[in-house]
Short mmCIF file of C-alpha atoms in Angstrom, two decimals:
data_model
loop_
_atom_site.label_atom_id
_atom_site.label_comp_id
_atom_site.label_asym_id
_atom_site.label_seq_id
_atom_site.Cartn_x
_atom_site.Cartn_y
_atom_site.Cartn_z
CA MET A 1 -0.01 -0.12 -0.05
CA SER A 2 1.23 3.46 -0.94
CA ALA A 3 2.02 5.97 1.96
CA LEU A 4 0.12 8.40 -0.15
CA LEU A 5 -3.14 9.59 1.35
CA ASP A 6 -5.95 8.39 -0.83
CA THR A 7 -8.30 11.52 -1.23
CA TYR A 8 -9.12 11.54 -5.04
CA ALA A 9 -10.96 9.20 -7.30
CA ALA A 10 -8.29 9.12 -10.00
CA TRP A 11 -8.36 7.96 -13.69
CA PRO A 12 -8.15 4.15 -13.93
CA PHE A 13 -4.62 4.09 -15.23
CA GLU A 14 -1.29 5.31 -14.19
CA LEU A 15 -0.10 8.46 -16.17
CA ASP A 16 3.36 8.50 -17.43
CA HIS A 17 3.97 11.42 -19.72
CA GLY A 18 2.11 13.97 -21.92
CA ARG A 19 2.72 15.83 -25.08
CA ASN A 20 0.30 18.88 -26.26
CA ASP A 21 -3.25 17.49 -26.02
CA VAL A 22 -2.22 13.80 -25.28
CA VAL A 23 -1.35 11.93 -22.27
CA VAL A 24 0.18 8.37 -22.20
CA SER A 25 -0.55 5.65 -19.51
CA ALA A 26 2.46 3.82 -18.00
CA ASP A 27 1.42 0.68 -20.39
CA GLY A 28 1.63 3.02 -23.57
CA VAL A 29 -1.98 3.94 -24.02
CA ALA A 30 -2.38 7.34 -25.47
CA TYR A 31 -5.50 9.50 -24.47
CA THR A 32 -6.73 12.80 -25.87
CA ASP A 33 -6.84 15.14 -22.81
CA TRP A 34 -10.13 17.25 -23.08
CA TYR A 35 -9.98 17.45 -19.24
CA GLY A 36 -6.58 19.41 -19.30
CA GLY A 37 -5.67 18.26 -15.82
CA HIS A 38 -8.66 19.99 -14.47
CA CYS A 39 -8.44 23.30 -16.57
CA VAL A 40 -4.56 23.63 -15.96
CA THR A 41 -2.48 22.64 -19.16
CA LEU A 42 -3.44 25.93 -20.91
CA THR A 43 -0.63 25.63 -23.52
CA GLY A 44 -0.56 21.83 -23.67
CA HIS A 45 1.45 19.15 -21.86
CA CYS A 46 5.21 20.09 -21.75
CA HIS A 47 5.15 22.95 -24.30
CA PRO A 48 8.77 23.12 -25.36
CA HIS A 49 9.06 27.00 -24.92
CA VAL A 50 7.57 26.59 -21.42
CA VAL A 51 9.82 23.67 -20.45
CA GLY A 52 12.94 25.55 -21.85
CA ALA A 53 12.23 28.64 -19.73
CA ILE A 54 11.92 26.53 -16.59
CA LYS A 55 14.99 24.64 -17.44
CA ALA A 56 17.07 27.90 -18.02
CA GLN A 57 15.76 29.40 -14.70
CA ALA A 58 16.51 26.09 -12.91
CA ASP A 59 20.27 26.49 -13.91
CA LYS A 60 20.21 30.30 -12.60
CA LEU A 61 18.18 30.14 -9.44
CA LEU A 62 15.72 27.49 -8.15
CA PHE A 63 14.49 29.72 -5.32
CA TYR A 64 14.47 32.62 -3.14
CA SER A 65 11.55 34.16 -1.11
CA ALA A 66 10.19 37.65 -1.24
CA ALA A 67 12.95 38.74 1.05
CA ALA A 68 14.95 39.36 -2.16
CA LYS A 69 14.05 41.29 -5.06
CA LEU A 70 14.01 39.34 -8.47
CA SER A 71 13.89 40.74 -11.76
CA ILE A 72 12.04 37.87 -12.99
CA ARG A 73 9.19 38.36 -10.48
CA GLU A 74 8.93 42.10 -11.56
CA ARG A 75 8.92 41.07 -15.26
CA ALA A 76 6.22 38.47 -14.55
CA ALA A 77 3.96 40.94 -12.76
CA ASP A 78 4.42 43.56 -15.50
CA ALA A 79 3.81 41.01 -18.30
CA LEU A 80 0.55 39.65 -16.41
CA ILE A 81 -0.93 43.22 -15.95
CA ALA A 82 -0.13 43.98 -19.59
CA HIS A 83 -1.90 40.77 -20.86
CA LEU A 84 -4.97 41.99 -18.79
CA ALA A 85 -4.96 45.59 -20.09
CA GLY A 86 -8.38 47.14 -19.96
CA ALA A 87 -9.66 44.73 -17.12
CA GLY A 88 -9.21 47.36 -14.36
CA VAL A 89 -6.43 45.49 -12.33
CA GLU A 90 -3.06 47.12 -11.81
CA ARG A 91 -1.23 45.32 -9.05
CA VAL A 92 -0.59 41.65 -8.55
CA PHE A 93 0.37 39.48 -5.51
CA PHE A 94 1.69 36.00 -6.45
CA CYS A 95 0.74 32.98 -4.44
CA ASN A 96 0.64 29.22 -4.96
CA SER A 97 -3.18 28.11 -5.75
CA GLY A 98 -6.49 29.52 -6.60
CA ALA A 99 -7.91 28.83 -3.04
CA GLU A 100 -4.87 30.84 -1.79
CA ALA A 101 -5.57 33.48 -4.30
CA ASN A 102 -9.28 33.78 -3.24
CA GLU A 103 -8.34 33.75 0.24
CA ASN A 104 -6.14 36.69 -0.05
CA ALA A 105 -8.89 38.53 -1.88
CA LEU A 106 -11.55 37.97 0.69
CA LYS A 107 -9.19 38.80 3.41
CA MET A 108 -8.14 42.11 1.99
CA ALA A 109 -11.67 43.02 1.40
CA LEU A 110 -12.65 42.34 5.10
CA LYS A 111 -9.63 44.46 6.24
CA ALA A 112 -10.37 47.42 3.86
CA THR A 113 -14.07 47.55 4.53
CA GLY A 114 -14.17 46.76 8.27
CA ARG A 115 -17.24 44.56 7.64
CA LYS A 116 -17.71 40.95 8.89
CA ARG A 117 -19.85 39.25 6.18
CA ILE A 118 -19.07 38.23 2.46
CA ALA A 119 -21.50 37.28 -0.19
CA CYS A 120 -21.37 34.53 -2.76
CA PHE A 121 -23.86 32.53 -5.02
CA GLU A 122 -25.55 29.21 -5.24
CA GLY A 123 -23.20 26.80 -7.29
CA GLY A 124 -20.12 28.84 -6.80
CA TRP A 125 -16.86 26.96 -5.95
CA HIS A 126 -13.81 28.98 -4.67
CA GLY A 127 -11.56 26.72 -2.76
CA ARG A 128 -10.87 24.70 0.54
CA THR A 129 -9.22 27.31 2.67
CA LEU A 130 -11.65 28.70 5.35
CA LEU A 131 -12.59 31.96 3.77
CA ALA A 132 -12.70 30.46 0.24
CA LEU A 133 -14.74 27.51 1.76
CA SER A 134 -17.23 30.02 3.25
CA ALA A 135 -18.09 31.14 -0.04
CA THR A 136 -18.30 27.62 -1.73
CA ASP A 137 -21.54 25.77 -2.45
CA ASP A 138 -20.66 22.35 -2.06
CA PRO A 139 -22.18 20.73 1.09
CA LYS A 140 -20.02 17.57 1.24
CA ILE A 141 -16.85 19.49 1.74
CA VAL A 142 -18.33 22.64 3.53
CA ALA A 143 -20.63 20.92 6.33
CA PRO A 144 -17.75 19.41 8.30
CA PHE A 145 -16.20 22.93 8.74
CA ALA A 146 -19.34 24.95 9.08
CA PRO A 147 -18.62 26.14 12.77
CA PHE A 148 -15.33 27.69 11.60
CA LEU A 149 -16.54 29.60 8.65
CA VAL A 150 -17.26 33.26 8.33
CA PRO A 151 -20.83 34.56 7.88
CA ALA A 152 -21.74 34.44 4.20
CA THR A 153 -24.82 35.50 2.31
CA GLN A 154 -25.60 33.06 -0.43
CA LEU A 155 -27.58 34.53 -3.43
CA PRO A 156 -29.16 32.73 -6.36
CA PHE A 157 -27.01 32.98 -9.58
CA ASN A 158 -28.26 35.06 -12.51
CA ASP A 159 -31.22 36.48 -10.62
CA ILE A 160 -31.42 40.19 -10.92
CA GLY A 161 -34.54 40.46 -8.48
CA ALA A 162 -32.33 38.93 -5.73
CA LEU A 163 -29.48 41.44 -6.22
CA LEU A 164 -32.03 44.30 -6.13
CA ALA A 165 -33.55 43.03 -2.84
CA THR A 166 -30.22 42.61 -1.22
CA ASN A 167 -28.80 45.18 1.22
CA PHE A 168 -24.90 45.25 0.37
CA SER A 169 -24.03 47.87 2.78
CA ASP A 170 -22.78 45.26 5.43
CA ILE A 171 -21.08 43.00 2.96
CA ALA A 172 -17.26 43.33 2.65
CA ALA A 173 -17.11 41.45 -0.81
CA VAL A 174 -19.08 39.53 -3.31
CA ILE A 175 -17.10 36.72 -4.90
CA VAL A 176 -18.27 35.21 -8.09
CA GLU A 177 -17.24 33.05 -11.15
CA PRO A 178 -17.98 34.40 -14.68
CA ILE A 179 -18.73 30.71 -15.58
CA GLN A 180 -19.72 28.34 -12.70
CA SER A 181 -17.65 25.43 -13.88
CA MET A 182 -17.91 22.74 -11.09
CA SER A 183 -21.67 23.11 -10.91
CA GLY A 184 -22.16 22.45 -14.75
CA ILE A 185 -20.90 25.36 -16.80
CA ARG A 186 -23.56 27.99 -15.62
CA THR A 187 -23.54 31.47 -16.94
CA ALA A 188 -25.36 34.77 -16.27
CA SER A 189 -26.69 37.49 -18.44
CA SER A 190 -25.01 40.66 -19.28
CA ALA A 191 -27.90 42.61 -17.43
CA TRP A 192 -27.23 40.42 -14.17
CA TRP A 193 -23.38 41.40 -14.42
CA GLN A 194 -24.26 45.09 -14.90
CA THR A 195 -26.57 45.06 -11.92
CA LEU A 196 -24.17 43.24 -9.72
CA ARG A 197 -21.43 45.72 -10.48
CA ALA A 198 -23.67 48.74 -9.93
CA ARG A 199 -25.17 47.41 -6.66
CA THR A 200 -21.69 46.53 -5.15
CA ALA A 201 -20.13 49.81 -6.34
CA ALA A 202 -22.90 51.88 -4.71
CA ALA A 203 -22.41 50.00 -1.37
CA GLY A 204 -18.73 50.21 -1.22
CA THR A 205 -18.63 46.42 -1.45
CA TRP A 206 -15.63 44.75 -3.13
CA LEU A 207 -16.54 42.86 -6.32
CA ILE A 208 -14.01 39.86 -6.61
CA ILE A 209 -14.21 38.00 -9.91
CA ASP A 210 -12.78 34.43 -9.56
CA GLU A 211 -11.12 34.00 -13.00
CA ILE A 212 -9.18 30.77 -11.77
CA GLN A 213 -10.71 28.77 -14.69
CA THR A 214 -11.96 31.46 -17.07
CA GLY A 215 -8.64 33.65 -17.14
CA LEU A 216 -5.69 33.83 -19.56
CA GLY A 217 -7.54 33.44 -22.80
CA ARG A 218 -9.64 30.12 -22.08
CA VAL A 219 -13.02 31.97 -22.82
CA GLY A 220 -11.76 33.63 -26.00
CA ALA A 221 -10.54 36.91 -24.45
CA SER A 222 -7.68 37.58 -22.01
CA SER A 223 -10.22 37.48 -19.24
CA ALA A 224 -13.88 37.01 -18.87
CA SER A 225 -14.16 40.35 -17.03
CA LEU A 226 -13.07 42.02 -20.38
CA LEU A 227 -15.86 40.06 -22.23
CA MET A 228 -18.38 41.37 -19.79
CA GLY A 229 -17.15 44.92 -19.43
CA ILE A 230 -16.80 44.61 -15.70
CA LYS A 231 -13.99 46.07 -13.70
CA PRO A 232 -13.65 44.38 -10.34
CA GLU A 233 -11.80 45.45 -7.08
CA ALA A 234 -10.02 42.22 -7.36
CA MET A 235 -9.48 39.23 -9.68
CA THR A 236 -8.03 35.92 -9.02
CA LEU A 237 -6.05 33.55 -11.35
CA ALA A 238 -4.47 30.10 -11.08
CA LYS A 239 -4.93 26.88 -12.96
CA GLY A 240 -3.25 27.54 -16.44
CA LEU A 241 -1.34 30.77 -15.36
CA ALA A 242 2.12 28.94 -15.55
CA SER A 243 1.08 25.89 -17.71
CA GLY A 244 1.21 23.50 -14.84
CA MET A 245 3.58 25.11 -12.29
CA PRO A 246 1.73 25.62 -9.00
CA ILE A 247 0.84 29.36 -8.85
CA GLY A 248 -1.96 31.71 -7.98
CA ALA A 249 -2.25 35.40 -8.40
CA THR A 250 -4.53 37.93 -6.75
CA LEU A 251 -4.77 41.17 -8.69
CA PHE A 252 -6.18 44.51 -7.42
CA SER A 253 -7.53 47.63 -8.88
CA ALA A 254 -5.64 50.90 -7.96
CA SER A 255 -8.12 51.85 -5.38
CA ALA A 256 -8.08 48.26 -3.75
CA ALA A 257 -4.25 48.06 -3.79
CA SER A 258 -4.06 51.43 -1.99
CA THR A 259 -5.57 49.77 1.16
CA ILE A 260 -3.02 47.08 1.19
CA ARG A 261 0.28 47.64 3.53
CA GLN A 262 3.36 45.90 3.88
CA GLY A 263 2.90 42.72 5.99
CA ASP A 264 -0.80 42.33 5.02
CA LEU A 265 0.07 39.50 2.56
CA GLY A 266 2.77 36.90 2.56
CA SER A 267 3.85 33.66 0.90
CA THR A 268 7.08 31.83 1.17
CA PHE A 269 6.96 30.21 -2.10
CA GLY A 270 4.57 32.62 -3.98
CA GLY A 271 6.30 34.32 -6.80
CA GLY A 272 9.18 31.89 -7.09
CA PRO A 273 11.50 31.95 -9.77
CA LEU A 274 10.42 28.77 -11.51
CA ALA A 275 6.77 29.49 -11.62
CA MET A 276 7.63 33.17 -12.71
CA ALA A 277 9.73 31.92 -15.71
CA ALA A 278 6.78 29.49 -16.54
CA LEU A 279 4.18 32.32 -16.34
CA ILE A 280 6.28 34.58 -18.77
CA ALA A 281 6.54 31.73 -21.05
CA THR A 282 3.04 30.90 -20.96
CA LEU A 283 2.04 34.43 -21.96
CA GLU A 284 4.52 34.40 -24.76
CA VAL A 285 3.04 31.15 -26.13
CA ILE A 286 -0.54 32.69 -25.85
CA ALA A 287 0.45 35.53 -27.79
CA ASP A 288 2.92 33.91 -30.33
CA GLU A 289 0.42 31.15 -31.37
CA ASP A 290 -2.79 33.32 -31.21
CA LEU A 291 -4.40 31.02 -28.58
CA ILE A 292 -7.03 33.40 -27.47
CA GLU A 293 -8.41 33.64 -31.01
CA ARG A 294 -8.06 29.88 -31.36
CA ALA A 295 -10.04 29.18 -28.18
CA ALA A 296 -12.93 31.29 -29.47
CA ARG A 297 -12.69 29.77 -32.95
CA THR A 298 -12.71 26.21 -31.40
CA GLY A 299 -15.47 26.79 -29.07
CA ALA A 300 -17.79 28.15 -31.71
CA LEU A 301 -17.04 25.15 -33.91
CA LEU A 302 -17.86 22.69 -31.15
CA LYS A 303 -21.13 24.64 -30.37
CA ALA A 304 -22.13 24.28 -33.85
CA GLN A 305 -21.13 20.68 -34.46
CA LEU A 306 -21.89 18.85 -31.33
CA PRO A 307 -25.54 19.29 -30.51
CA GLY A 308 -27.68 16.27 -31.82
CA ALA A 309 -29.01 12.97 -30.57
CA ALA A 310 -26.46 12.61 -27.59
CA VAL A 311 -25.79 16.34 -26.81
CA ALA A 312 -28.67 18.69 -26.16
CA SER A 313 -26.64 21.76 -26.10
CA VAL A 314 -23.06 23.16 -25.49
CA LEU A 315 -22.70 25.61 -22.74
CA GLY A 316 -20.04 28.12 -21.88
CA GLU A 317 -17.44 29.93 -23.75
CA GLY A 318 -14.13 29.32 -25.75
CA MET A 319 -12.56 26.17 -24.15
CA LEU A 320 -14.52 25.96 -21.06
CA LEU A 321 -17.53 24.14 -22.22
CA GLY A 322 -20.25 21.97 -20.94
CA LEU A 323 -21.98 19.25 -22.99
CA ARG A 324 -25.57 19.03 -21.72
CA THR A 325 -26.67 15.49 -22.42
CA HIS A 326 -30.18 14.16 -23.10
CA GLU A 327 -29.50 11.18 -20.94
CA PRO A 328 -27.15 11.37 -17.72
CA GLY A 329 -23.62 12.06 -18.84
CA ALA A 330 -21.98 9.10 -17.32
CA SER A 331 -22.63 6.91 -20.54
CA LEU A 332 -21.32 9.45 -22.92
CA LYS A 333 -18.21 9.96 -20.47
CA LYS A 334 -17.53 6.15 -20.72
CA HIS A 335 -18.09 5.90 -24.47
CA LEU A 336 -15.53 8.72 -24.97
CA TYR A 337 -13.09 7.07 -22.39
CA ASP A 338 -13.46 3.78 -24.39
CA ARG A 339 -12.19 5.72 -27.47
CA ARG A 340 -9.31 7.23 -25.43
CA MET A 341 -10.72 10.69 -24.76
CA LEU A 342 -10.68 12.01 -21.30
CA VAL A 343 -13.56 14.56 -20.23
CA GLY A 344 -14.70 15.88 -16.94
CA ALA A 345 -17.84 15.36 -14.93
CA SER A 346 -19.65 18.30 -13.06
CA GLY A 347 -22.23 18.62 -10.09
CA ASP A 348 -24.91 18.52 -12.76
CA PRO A 349 -25.25 14.73 -13.92
CA HIS A 350 -26.29 15.96 -17.31
CA VAL A 351 -23.39 18.20 -17.97
CA LEU A 352 -19.88 16.89 -18.88
CA ARG A 353 -16.97 19.50 -19.02
CA LEU A 354 -14.35 20.19 -21.80
CA MET A 355 -11.32 22.12 -20.42
CA PRO A 356 -8.39 21.13 -22.85
CA PRO A 357 -5.33 22.89 -23.62
CA LEU A 358 -5.85 25.84 -26.18
CA THR A 359 -3.60 24.09 -28.27
CA ILE A 360 -6.04 21.23 -28.83
CA SER A 361 -5.55 19.93 -32.46
CA ASP A 362 -8.04 19.99 -35.18
CA ASP A 363 -7.85 16.29 -35.46
CA ALA A 364 -8.79 16.03 -31.90
CA VAL A 365 -11.82 18.23 -32.48
CA ALA A 366 -12.78 16.16 -35.49
CA ALA A 367 -12.24 12.73 -33.44
CA LEU A 368 -14.55 14.20 -30.62
CA THR A 369 -17.17 15.25 -32.82
CA SER A 370 -17.27 11.82 -34.81
CA ALA A 371 -17.20 9.85 -31.41
CA ILE A 372 -20.16 11.92 -30.16
CA ASN A 373 -22.11 11.59 -33.26
CA GLU A 374 -21.46 7.70 -33.36
CA LEU A 375 -22.96 7.58 -29.97
CA GLY A 376 -26.20 9.52 -31.27
CA ALA A 377 -26.54 7.57 -34.56
#
């Protein structure tokens, strides 16, 4: 028996290696990775430019904490803010994960406003640290820790009436995902987003947009916030930010950043040289290979091609998609697995998720379409 604590239901094979949109098991079976390591492998598995940047940095300096100024950390911050031009964020704090990024954003909102309550939405999923867990709608992981969580107002998602009826004056922050991935690729209307921004701004409540899955081009724009025309007090990123290296980032507007003082945030490994090298290389690959445009184009193609006898509709944007199935999605998931294609489930038994590398090949798109049409024939 392995000493590793068994906490995940893993794929039924041992993974050995991967290249671009394919992973290969220890016994040599190749699978097309439409799951993307849970939305992480943005530029594909082991992109040579990202691997080269990590190797070059490893030869120079593996690690030093924020006690030392590092030019690569400064360059990574500048590159990330430039990538998100127009999104309303101007300063960044690097950490190690999406949960940590959300924890930092919520913590700074509580400090800045002096309020003791946060707000979130039904179906939202923000992480397993205590503040992030307070805003997460997943009873199986939340209930055991309920006595330790901060007060949270949970609102229905995409309900303008509920926003208009809510008093935000005692709420420090509202945290929300542009696309609720875990609960089944749920989206909200433009009018709802505009109402949310207007109501929070009027009350002096921080709006925190959790772009951990939607950020960095996955939805066909550098951020979903830009697509929606919404400028938050804070934005959080992780997942594909460094093509698989552990990383998180909390980004702040100028006004929000002005409330943060030295010592308010800290992280030993956040902003480490290897992650920073991978982040810079990831942004370069996104630009050089036109991956944002490719995500938008491929997403539109799948939305047009996949609905039929097996798939009722395709939800989401770009390369964060949900296949809403007529029958429970488990049978389609198994059908695709048998054809060496990995897809993700969700909290909705009728929605399977596609979160592949933005470099997913045209051949892989054609094969997925053929396999789904085959089931529906």
